[in-house]
XYZ file of C-alpha atoms in Angstrom:
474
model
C 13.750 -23.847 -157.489
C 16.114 -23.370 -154.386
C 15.790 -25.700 -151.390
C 17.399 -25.145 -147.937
C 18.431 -28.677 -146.527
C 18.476 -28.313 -142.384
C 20.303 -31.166 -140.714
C 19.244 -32.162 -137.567
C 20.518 -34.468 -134.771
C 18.020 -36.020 -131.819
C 18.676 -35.141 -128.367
C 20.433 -38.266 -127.583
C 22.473 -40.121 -129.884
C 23.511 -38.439 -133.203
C 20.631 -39.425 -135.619
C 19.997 -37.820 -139.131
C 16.512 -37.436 -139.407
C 13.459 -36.343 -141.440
C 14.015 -32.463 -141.683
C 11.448 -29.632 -143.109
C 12.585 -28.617 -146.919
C 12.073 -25.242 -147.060
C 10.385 -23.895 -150.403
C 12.180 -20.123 -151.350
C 9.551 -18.499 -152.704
C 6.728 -19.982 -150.524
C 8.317 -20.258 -147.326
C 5.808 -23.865 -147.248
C 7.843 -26.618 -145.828
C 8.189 -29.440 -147.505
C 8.851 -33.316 -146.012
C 12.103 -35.181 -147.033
C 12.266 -39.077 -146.652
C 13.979 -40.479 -143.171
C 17.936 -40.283 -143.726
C 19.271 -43.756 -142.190
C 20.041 -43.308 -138.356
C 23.503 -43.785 -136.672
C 24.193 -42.782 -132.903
C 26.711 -43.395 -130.501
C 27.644 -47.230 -131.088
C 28.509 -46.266 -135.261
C 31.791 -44.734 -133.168
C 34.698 -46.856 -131.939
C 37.467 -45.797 -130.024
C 40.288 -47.737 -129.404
C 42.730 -46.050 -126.431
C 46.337 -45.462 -127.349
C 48.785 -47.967 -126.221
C 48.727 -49.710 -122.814
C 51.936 -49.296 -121.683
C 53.052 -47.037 -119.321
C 53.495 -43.351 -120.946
C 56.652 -42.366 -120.043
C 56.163 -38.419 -120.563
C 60.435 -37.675 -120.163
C 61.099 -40.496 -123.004
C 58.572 -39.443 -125.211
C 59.203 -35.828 -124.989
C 63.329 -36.336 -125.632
C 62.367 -38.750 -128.303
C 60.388 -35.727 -130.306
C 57.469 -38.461 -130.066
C 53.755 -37.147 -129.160
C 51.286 -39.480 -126.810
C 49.000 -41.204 -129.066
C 45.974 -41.218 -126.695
C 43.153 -42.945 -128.555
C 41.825 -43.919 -132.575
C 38.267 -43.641 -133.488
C 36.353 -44.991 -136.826
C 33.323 -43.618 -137.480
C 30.881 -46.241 -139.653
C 27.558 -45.133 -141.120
C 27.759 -41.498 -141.172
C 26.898 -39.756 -143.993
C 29.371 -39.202 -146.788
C 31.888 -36.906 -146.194
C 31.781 -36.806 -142.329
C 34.656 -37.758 -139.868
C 34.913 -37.961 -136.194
C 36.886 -35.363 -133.700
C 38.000 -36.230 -129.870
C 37.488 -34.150 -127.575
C 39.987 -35.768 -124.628
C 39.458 -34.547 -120.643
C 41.160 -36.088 -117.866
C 41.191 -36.779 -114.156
C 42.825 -38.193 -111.448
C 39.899 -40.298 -110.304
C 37.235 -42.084 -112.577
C 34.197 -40.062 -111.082
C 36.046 -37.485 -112.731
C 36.313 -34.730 -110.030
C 38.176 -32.031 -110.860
C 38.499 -33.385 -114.801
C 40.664 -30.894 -116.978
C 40.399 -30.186 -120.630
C 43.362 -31.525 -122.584
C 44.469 -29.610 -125.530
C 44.944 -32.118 -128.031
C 45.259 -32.902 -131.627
C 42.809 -34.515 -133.797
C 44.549 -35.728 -137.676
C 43.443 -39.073 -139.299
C 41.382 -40.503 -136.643
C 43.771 -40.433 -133.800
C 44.061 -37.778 -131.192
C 47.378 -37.076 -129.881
C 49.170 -34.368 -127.462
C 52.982 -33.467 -126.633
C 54.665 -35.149 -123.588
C 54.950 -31.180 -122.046
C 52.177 -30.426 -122.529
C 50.296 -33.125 -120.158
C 52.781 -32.808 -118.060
C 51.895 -29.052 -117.752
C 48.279 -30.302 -117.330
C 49.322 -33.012 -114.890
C 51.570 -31.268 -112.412
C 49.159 -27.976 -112.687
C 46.202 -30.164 -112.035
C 47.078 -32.863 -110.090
C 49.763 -33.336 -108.658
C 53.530 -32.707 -108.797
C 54.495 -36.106 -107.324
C 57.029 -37.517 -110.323
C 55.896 -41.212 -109.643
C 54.225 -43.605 -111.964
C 50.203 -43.116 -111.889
C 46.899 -43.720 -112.836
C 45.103 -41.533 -114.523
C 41.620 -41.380 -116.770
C 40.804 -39.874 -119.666
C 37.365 -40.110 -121.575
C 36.462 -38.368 -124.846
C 33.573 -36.245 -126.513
C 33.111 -37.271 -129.847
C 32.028 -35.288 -132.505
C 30.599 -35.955 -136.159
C 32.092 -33.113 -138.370
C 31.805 -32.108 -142.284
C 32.743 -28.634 -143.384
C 31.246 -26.084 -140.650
C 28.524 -28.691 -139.292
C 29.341 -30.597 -135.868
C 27.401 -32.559 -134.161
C 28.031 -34.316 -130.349
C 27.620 -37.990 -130.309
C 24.904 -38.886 -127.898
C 24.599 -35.304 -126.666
C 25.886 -33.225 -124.795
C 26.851 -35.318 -121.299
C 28.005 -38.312 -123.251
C 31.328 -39.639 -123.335
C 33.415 -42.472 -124.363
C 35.623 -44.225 -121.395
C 36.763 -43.415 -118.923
C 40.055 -45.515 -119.918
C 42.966 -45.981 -117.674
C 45.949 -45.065 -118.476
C 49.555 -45.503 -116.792
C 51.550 -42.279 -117.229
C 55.409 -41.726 -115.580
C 55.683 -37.815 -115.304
C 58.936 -36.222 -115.926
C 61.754 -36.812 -112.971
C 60.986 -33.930 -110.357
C 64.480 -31.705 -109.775
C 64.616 -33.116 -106.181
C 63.837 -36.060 -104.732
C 61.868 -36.055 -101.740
C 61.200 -38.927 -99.367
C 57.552 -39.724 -98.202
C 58.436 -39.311 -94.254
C 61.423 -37.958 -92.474
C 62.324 -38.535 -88.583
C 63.640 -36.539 -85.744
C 66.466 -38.117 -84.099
C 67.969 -36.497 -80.768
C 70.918 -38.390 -78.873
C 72.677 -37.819 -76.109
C 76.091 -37.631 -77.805
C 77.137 -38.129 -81.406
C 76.337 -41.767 -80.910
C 72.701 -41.764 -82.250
C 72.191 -45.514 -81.895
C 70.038 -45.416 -79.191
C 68.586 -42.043 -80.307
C 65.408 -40.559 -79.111
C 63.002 -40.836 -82.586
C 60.193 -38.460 -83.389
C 58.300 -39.433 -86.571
C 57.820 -36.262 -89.088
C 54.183 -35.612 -90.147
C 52.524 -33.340 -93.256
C 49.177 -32.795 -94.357
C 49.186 -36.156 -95.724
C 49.038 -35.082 -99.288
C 52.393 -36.219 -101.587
C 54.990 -34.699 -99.908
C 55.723 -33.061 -103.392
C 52.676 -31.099 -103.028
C 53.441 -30.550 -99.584
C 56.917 -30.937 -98.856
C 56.432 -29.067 -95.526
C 56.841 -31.573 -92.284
C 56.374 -30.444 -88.789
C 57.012 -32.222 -85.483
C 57.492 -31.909 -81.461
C 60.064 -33.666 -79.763
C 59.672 -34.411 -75.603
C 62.660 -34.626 -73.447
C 64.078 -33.893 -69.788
C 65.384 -30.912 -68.690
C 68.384 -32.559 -67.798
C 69.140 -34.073 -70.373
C 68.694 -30.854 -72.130
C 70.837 -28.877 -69.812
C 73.278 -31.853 -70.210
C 73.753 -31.346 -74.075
C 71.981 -33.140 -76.653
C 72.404 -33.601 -80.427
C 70.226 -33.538 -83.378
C 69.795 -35.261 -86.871
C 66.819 -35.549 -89.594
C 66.831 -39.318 -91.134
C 64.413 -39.632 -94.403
C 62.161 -42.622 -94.970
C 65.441 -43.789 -97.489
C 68.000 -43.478 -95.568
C 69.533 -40.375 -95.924
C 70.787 -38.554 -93.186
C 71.263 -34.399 -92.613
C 72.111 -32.335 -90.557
C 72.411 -28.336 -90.089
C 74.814 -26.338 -92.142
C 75.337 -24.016 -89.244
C 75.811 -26.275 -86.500
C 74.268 -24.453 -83.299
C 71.788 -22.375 -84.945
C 67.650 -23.189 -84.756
C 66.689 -22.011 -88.213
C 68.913 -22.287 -91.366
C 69.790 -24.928 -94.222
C 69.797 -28.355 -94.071
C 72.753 -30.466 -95.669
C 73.474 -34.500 -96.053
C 75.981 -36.079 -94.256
C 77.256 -32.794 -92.462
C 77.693 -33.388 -88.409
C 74.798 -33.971 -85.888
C 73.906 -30.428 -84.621
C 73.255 -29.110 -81.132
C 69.511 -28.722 -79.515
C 69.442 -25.458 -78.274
C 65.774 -25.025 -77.234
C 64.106 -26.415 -74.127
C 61.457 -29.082 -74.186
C 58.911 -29.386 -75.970
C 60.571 -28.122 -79.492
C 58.740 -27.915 -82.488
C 60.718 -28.366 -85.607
C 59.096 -27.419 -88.956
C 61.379 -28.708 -92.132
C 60.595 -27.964 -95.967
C 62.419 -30.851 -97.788
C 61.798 -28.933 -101.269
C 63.801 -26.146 -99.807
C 66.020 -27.962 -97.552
C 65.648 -25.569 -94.681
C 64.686 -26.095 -91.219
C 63.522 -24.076 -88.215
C 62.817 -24.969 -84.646
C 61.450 -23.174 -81.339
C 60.453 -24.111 -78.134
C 56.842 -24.840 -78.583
C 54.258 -24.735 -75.615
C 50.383 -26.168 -76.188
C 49.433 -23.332 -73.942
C 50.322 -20.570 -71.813
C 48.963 -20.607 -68.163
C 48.308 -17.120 -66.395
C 48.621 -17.381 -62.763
C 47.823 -14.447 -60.517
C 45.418 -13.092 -57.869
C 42.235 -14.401 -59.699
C 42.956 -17.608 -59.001
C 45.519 -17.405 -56.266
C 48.657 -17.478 -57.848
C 48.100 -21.167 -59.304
C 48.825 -22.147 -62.930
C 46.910 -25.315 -62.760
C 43.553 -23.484 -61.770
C 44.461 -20.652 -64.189
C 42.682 -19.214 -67.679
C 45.038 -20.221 -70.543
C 45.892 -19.242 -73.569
C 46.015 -20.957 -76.843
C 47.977 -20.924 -79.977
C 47.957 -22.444 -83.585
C 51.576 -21.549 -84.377
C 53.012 -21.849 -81.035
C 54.700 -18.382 -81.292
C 51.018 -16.267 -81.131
C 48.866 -17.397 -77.941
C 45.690 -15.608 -77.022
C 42.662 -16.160 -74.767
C 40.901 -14.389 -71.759
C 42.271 -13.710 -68.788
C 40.604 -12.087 -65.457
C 42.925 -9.804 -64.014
C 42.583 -8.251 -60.714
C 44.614 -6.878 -57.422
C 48.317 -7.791 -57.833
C 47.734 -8.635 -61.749
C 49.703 -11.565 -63.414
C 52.213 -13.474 -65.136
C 52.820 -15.566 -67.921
C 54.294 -19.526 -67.204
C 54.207 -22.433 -69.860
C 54.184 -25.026 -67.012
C 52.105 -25.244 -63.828
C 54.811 -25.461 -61.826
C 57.248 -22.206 -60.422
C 60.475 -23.611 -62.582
C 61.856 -20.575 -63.059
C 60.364 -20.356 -66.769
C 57.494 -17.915 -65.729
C 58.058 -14.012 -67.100
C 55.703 -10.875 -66.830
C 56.178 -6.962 -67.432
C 59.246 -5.699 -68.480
C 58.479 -1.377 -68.563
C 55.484 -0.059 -68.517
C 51.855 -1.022 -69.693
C 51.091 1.281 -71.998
C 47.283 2.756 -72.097
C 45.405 3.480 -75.300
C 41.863 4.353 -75.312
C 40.308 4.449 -78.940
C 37.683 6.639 -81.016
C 35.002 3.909 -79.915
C 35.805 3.727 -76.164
C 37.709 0.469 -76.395
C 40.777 0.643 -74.099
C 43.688 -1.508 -74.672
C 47.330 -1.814 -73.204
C 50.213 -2.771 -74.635
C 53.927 -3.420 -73.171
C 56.679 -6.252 -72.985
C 56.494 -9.474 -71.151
C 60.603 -9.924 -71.173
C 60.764 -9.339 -67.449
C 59.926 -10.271 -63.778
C 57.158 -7.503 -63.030
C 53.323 -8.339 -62.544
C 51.244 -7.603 -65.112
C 48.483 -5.376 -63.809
C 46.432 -2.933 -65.947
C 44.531 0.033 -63.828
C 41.262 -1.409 -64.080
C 40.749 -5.143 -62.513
C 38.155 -6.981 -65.029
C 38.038 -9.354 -67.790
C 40.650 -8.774 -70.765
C 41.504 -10.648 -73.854
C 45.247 -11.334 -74.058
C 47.328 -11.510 -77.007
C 51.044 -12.329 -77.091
C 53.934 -13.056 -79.602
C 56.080 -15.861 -77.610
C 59.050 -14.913 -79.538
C 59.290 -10.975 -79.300
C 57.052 -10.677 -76.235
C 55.042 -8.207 -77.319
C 51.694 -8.438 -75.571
C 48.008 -6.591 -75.861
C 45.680 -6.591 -73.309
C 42.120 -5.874 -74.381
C 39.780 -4.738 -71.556
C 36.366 -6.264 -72.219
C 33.828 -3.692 -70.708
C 31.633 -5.758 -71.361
C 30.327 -9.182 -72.115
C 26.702 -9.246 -73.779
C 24.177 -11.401 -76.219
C 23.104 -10.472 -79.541
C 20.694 -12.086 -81.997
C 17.704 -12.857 -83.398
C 15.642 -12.374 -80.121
C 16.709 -8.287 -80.195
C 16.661 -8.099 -83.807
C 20.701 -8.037 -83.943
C 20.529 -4.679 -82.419
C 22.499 -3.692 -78.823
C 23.633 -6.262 -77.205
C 22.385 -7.521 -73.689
C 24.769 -6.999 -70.955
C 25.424 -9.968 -68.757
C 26.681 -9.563 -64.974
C 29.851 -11.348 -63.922
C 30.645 -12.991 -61.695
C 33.644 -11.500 -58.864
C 36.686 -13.676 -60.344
C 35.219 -12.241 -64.102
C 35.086 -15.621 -65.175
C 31.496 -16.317 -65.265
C 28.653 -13.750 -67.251
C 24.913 -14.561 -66.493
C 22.626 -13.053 -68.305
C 19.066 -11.721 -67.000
C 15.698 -13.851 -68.283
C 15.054 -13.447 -72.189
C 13.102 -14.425 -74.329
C 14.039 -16.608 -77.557
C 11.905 -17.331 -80.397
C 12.127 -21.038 -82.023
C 15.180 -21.244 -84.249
C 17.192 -18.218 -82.400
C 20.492 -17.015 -84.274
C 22.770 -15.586 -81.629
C 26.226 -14.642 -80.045
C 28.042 -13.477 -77.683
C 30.101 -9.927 -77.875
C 32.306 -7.867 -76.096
C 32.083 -4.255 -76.065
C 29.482 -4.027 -77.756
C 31.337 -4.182 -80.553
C 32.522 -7.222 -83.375
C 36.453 -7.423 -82.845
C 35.822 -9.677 -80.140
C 32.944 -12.324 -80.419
C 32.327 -15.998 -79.834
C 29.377 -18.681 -81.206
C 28.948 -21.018 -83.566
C 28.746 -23.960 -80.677
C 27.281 -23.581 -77.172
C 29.435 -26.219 -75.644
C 32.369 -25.334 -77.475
C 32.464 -21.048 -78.243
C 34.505 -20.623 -81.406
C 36.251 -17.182 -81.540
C 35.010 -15.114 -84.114
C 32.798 -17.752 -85.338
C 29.190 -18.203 -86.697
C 26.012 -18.159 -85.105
C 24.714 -20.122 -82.231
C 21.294 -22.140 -82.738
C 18.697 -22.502 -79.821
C 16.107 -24.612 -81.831
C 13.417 -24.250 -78.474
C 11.350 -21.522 -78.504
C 11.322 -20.114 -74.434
C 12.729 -17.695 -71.697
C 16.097 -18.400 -71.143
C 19.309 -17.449 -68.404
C 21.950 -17.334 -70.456
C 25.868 -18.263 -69.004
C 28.976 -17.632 -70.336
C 31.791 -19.309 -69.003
C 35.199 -18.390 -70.170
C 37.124 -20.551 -66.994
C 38.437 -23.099 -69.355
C 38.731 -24.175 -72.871
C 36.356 -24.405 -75.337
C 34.581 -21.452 -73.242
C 31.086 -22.820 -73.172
C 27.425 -21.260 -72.865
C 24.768 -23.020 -70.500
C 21.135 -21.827 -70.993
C 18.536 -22.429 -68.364
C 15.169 -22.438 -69.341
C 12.988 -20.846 -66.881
């Protein structure tokens, strides 16, 4: 008679245990006697060697990295053990990667390349000595039949281990600094410090800094100079120009933007590239009587693409990146250029490389856009500023009134359910929207909350940045 032998493993820990016997003919099971137990402590594994696994010696040797051993006692006959190796950066194991490894004899082993691959994929591409932790899945195996050791969320580890990645093809220094002098004497040098994203600057070899000084010293001549954290020194390769290639030990270059510059580097690349960078662009005019100070402004991220709103009426206005008349101000050069599109939105468009006013034919509220570096400029004429949301079922939106100077949109009384999802719009339309925070309006961003369920006067106030909302409950 033929008997079918099932082998089966409890839930946690790896356990052979009493199993049906299947009778052929009958299809009756049958009971078997208890098999003799063995879980997760029958397994010991024993991580490779402590010292630090240097990936570039191994790898010219022809030598693998022995990661771990493991002896399996108890098991039935004719069963050995199989690691499973996955590795992280951290022992909480975010982020953990599969390693590809090879099991032969009880050990479990991988080529230098190949967790170096893993490494600088994974992790990081920073060539210095490091941590990292690696904890295994073990696995009883005979013939086609495997079975996880203590289940499937059970490993053995983590274990630390030391690891020296291969030497990167450039070295890069962990901080860099701006040095500008008054001559080619840089020992009492103006220093600006270099900063990243903090990451290793072989993730993120990209620095970025802005660098204060006079006017007159500018106008006077100044020199510049990029000193690493090490102690190496560079300078341009072209001398006088703001972007190009950076080179050690060549001459001090010359500064030839205005205060405040912003100098971006990329130390993988050995480039550089600096502009005069401005926080913000102020728009004085007839709105607010010619005065940068009590002007809108407009904002940037890059400090070559600033945009905001501006109200624009009688004589129009200009553009200045100080609050003072310095001479640095510049409007129209041409014509504003009128475009009215298939939805009714009219825009304008034209070159701020001149001395005109800017001054569309309509006065009102507009949302300005312009490239510092090529001048181009768009004005978009916001017909109108409204509220959409939850309270109107996210259909039209309700128009607000402004105020004469545009700056100021008040809404008439409406109601608001408890838990309101809103926003503000312009146009009636979604190019141009602002929520997410009532005291601080995020362009284009998500919805604003008004937990209180009520009749509200809603304000929006686009004077200053953050443009705010106030709501008055009546």
């Amino acid at each position: 008679m033929k008997k079918l032998y099932i082998l089966c493993a409890a839930a946690l820990g790896l356990a052979f245990t009493a199993c049906d016997e299947v009778e052929d003919m009958t299809g009756l099971p049958q009971t078997n006697p208890q098999e003799a137990p063995f879980g997760t402590d029958a397994v010991a594994v024993t991580p490779g060697n402590s010292a630090v696994i240097n990936l570039q010696a191994l790898n010219a040797s022809g030598e693998a990295v022995e990661l771990a051993a493991a002896t399996l006692t108890g098991a039935p006959e004719g069963y050995t053990v199989v690691l499973e190796p996955e590795m992280a950066k951290t022992d909480d194991f975010a982020g953990a990667v599969a390693l590809e490894a090879k099991n032969a004899a009880g050990t479990v082993s991988i080529a230098p390349d190949a967790l170096q691959d893993v490494y600088y994929s994974s992790f990081t591409k920073d060539p210095r000595e490091a941590t990292v932790y690696i904890r295994y899945a073990a696995y009883a195996v005979t013939g086609n039949t495997s079975v996880r050791l203590g289940g499937p969320d059970y490993f053995y580890g983590p274990y630390p281990y030391s690891v020296k990645p291969f030497d990167a093809a450039k070295e890069i220094a962990d901080g860099y600094t701006l040095e500008i002098a008054k001559s080619d004497d840089f020992s009492d040098a103006m220093t600006f410090a270099f900063a990243n994203t903090g990451v290793s600057p072989y993730d993120d070899p990209a620095f970025k800094v802005t660098a204060m000084y006079s006017d007159a010293d500018y106008q006077a001549g100044l020199k510049w100079r990029i000193v690493s954290s090490t102690g190496v020194i560079y300078g341009p390769a072209g001398g006088t120009d703001a972007s190009g290639d950076l080179l050690e030990g060549v001459a001090a270059g010359n500064v030839v933007a205005a205060s405040p510059m912003l100098m971006d580097i990329n130390m993988l690349t050995d480039t550089y590239d600096y502009k005069q960078a401005y926080t913000c662009l102020y728009t004085p005019g007839t709105a607010n009587g010619w005065s940068a100070a009590a002007s809108q402004t407009l904002t940037t991220d890059d400090y070559v693409n600033y945009k905001g709103l501006v109200s624009i009426i009688g004589d129009g206005f200009k553009f200045n990146p100080d609050t003072d008349w310095l001479g640095k101000d510049f409007g129209l050069g041409g014509t504003l250029e009128k475009n009215v599109a298939d939805n009714g939105i009219v825009t304008y468009t034209g070159k701020a490389n001149g001395g005109g006013n800017i001054k569309p034919d309509v006065d009102g509220l507009y949302y300005v856009e312009i490239n510092f570096a090529t001048k181009d400029m768009t004005l978009t004429y916001m017909s109108t500023i409204g509220i959409i949301g939850g309270f109107n079922g996210w259909g039209e939106s309700l128009a607000l009134t402004p105020s004469a100077d545009f700056r100021t949109w008040v809404s008439a009384p409406v109601e608001f359910p408890a838990g309101c999802e809103w926003k503000f719009r312009a146009n009636n339309d979604w190019a141009h929207n602002w929520g997410t925070d009532a005291s601080a309006l995020v362009f284009n961003g998500g919805n604003i909350v008004t937990a209180e369920a009520g009749t509200y006067i809603v304000t929006f106030d686009c004077s200053s940045v953050p443009y705010t909302a106030v709501l008055a409950k009546q």
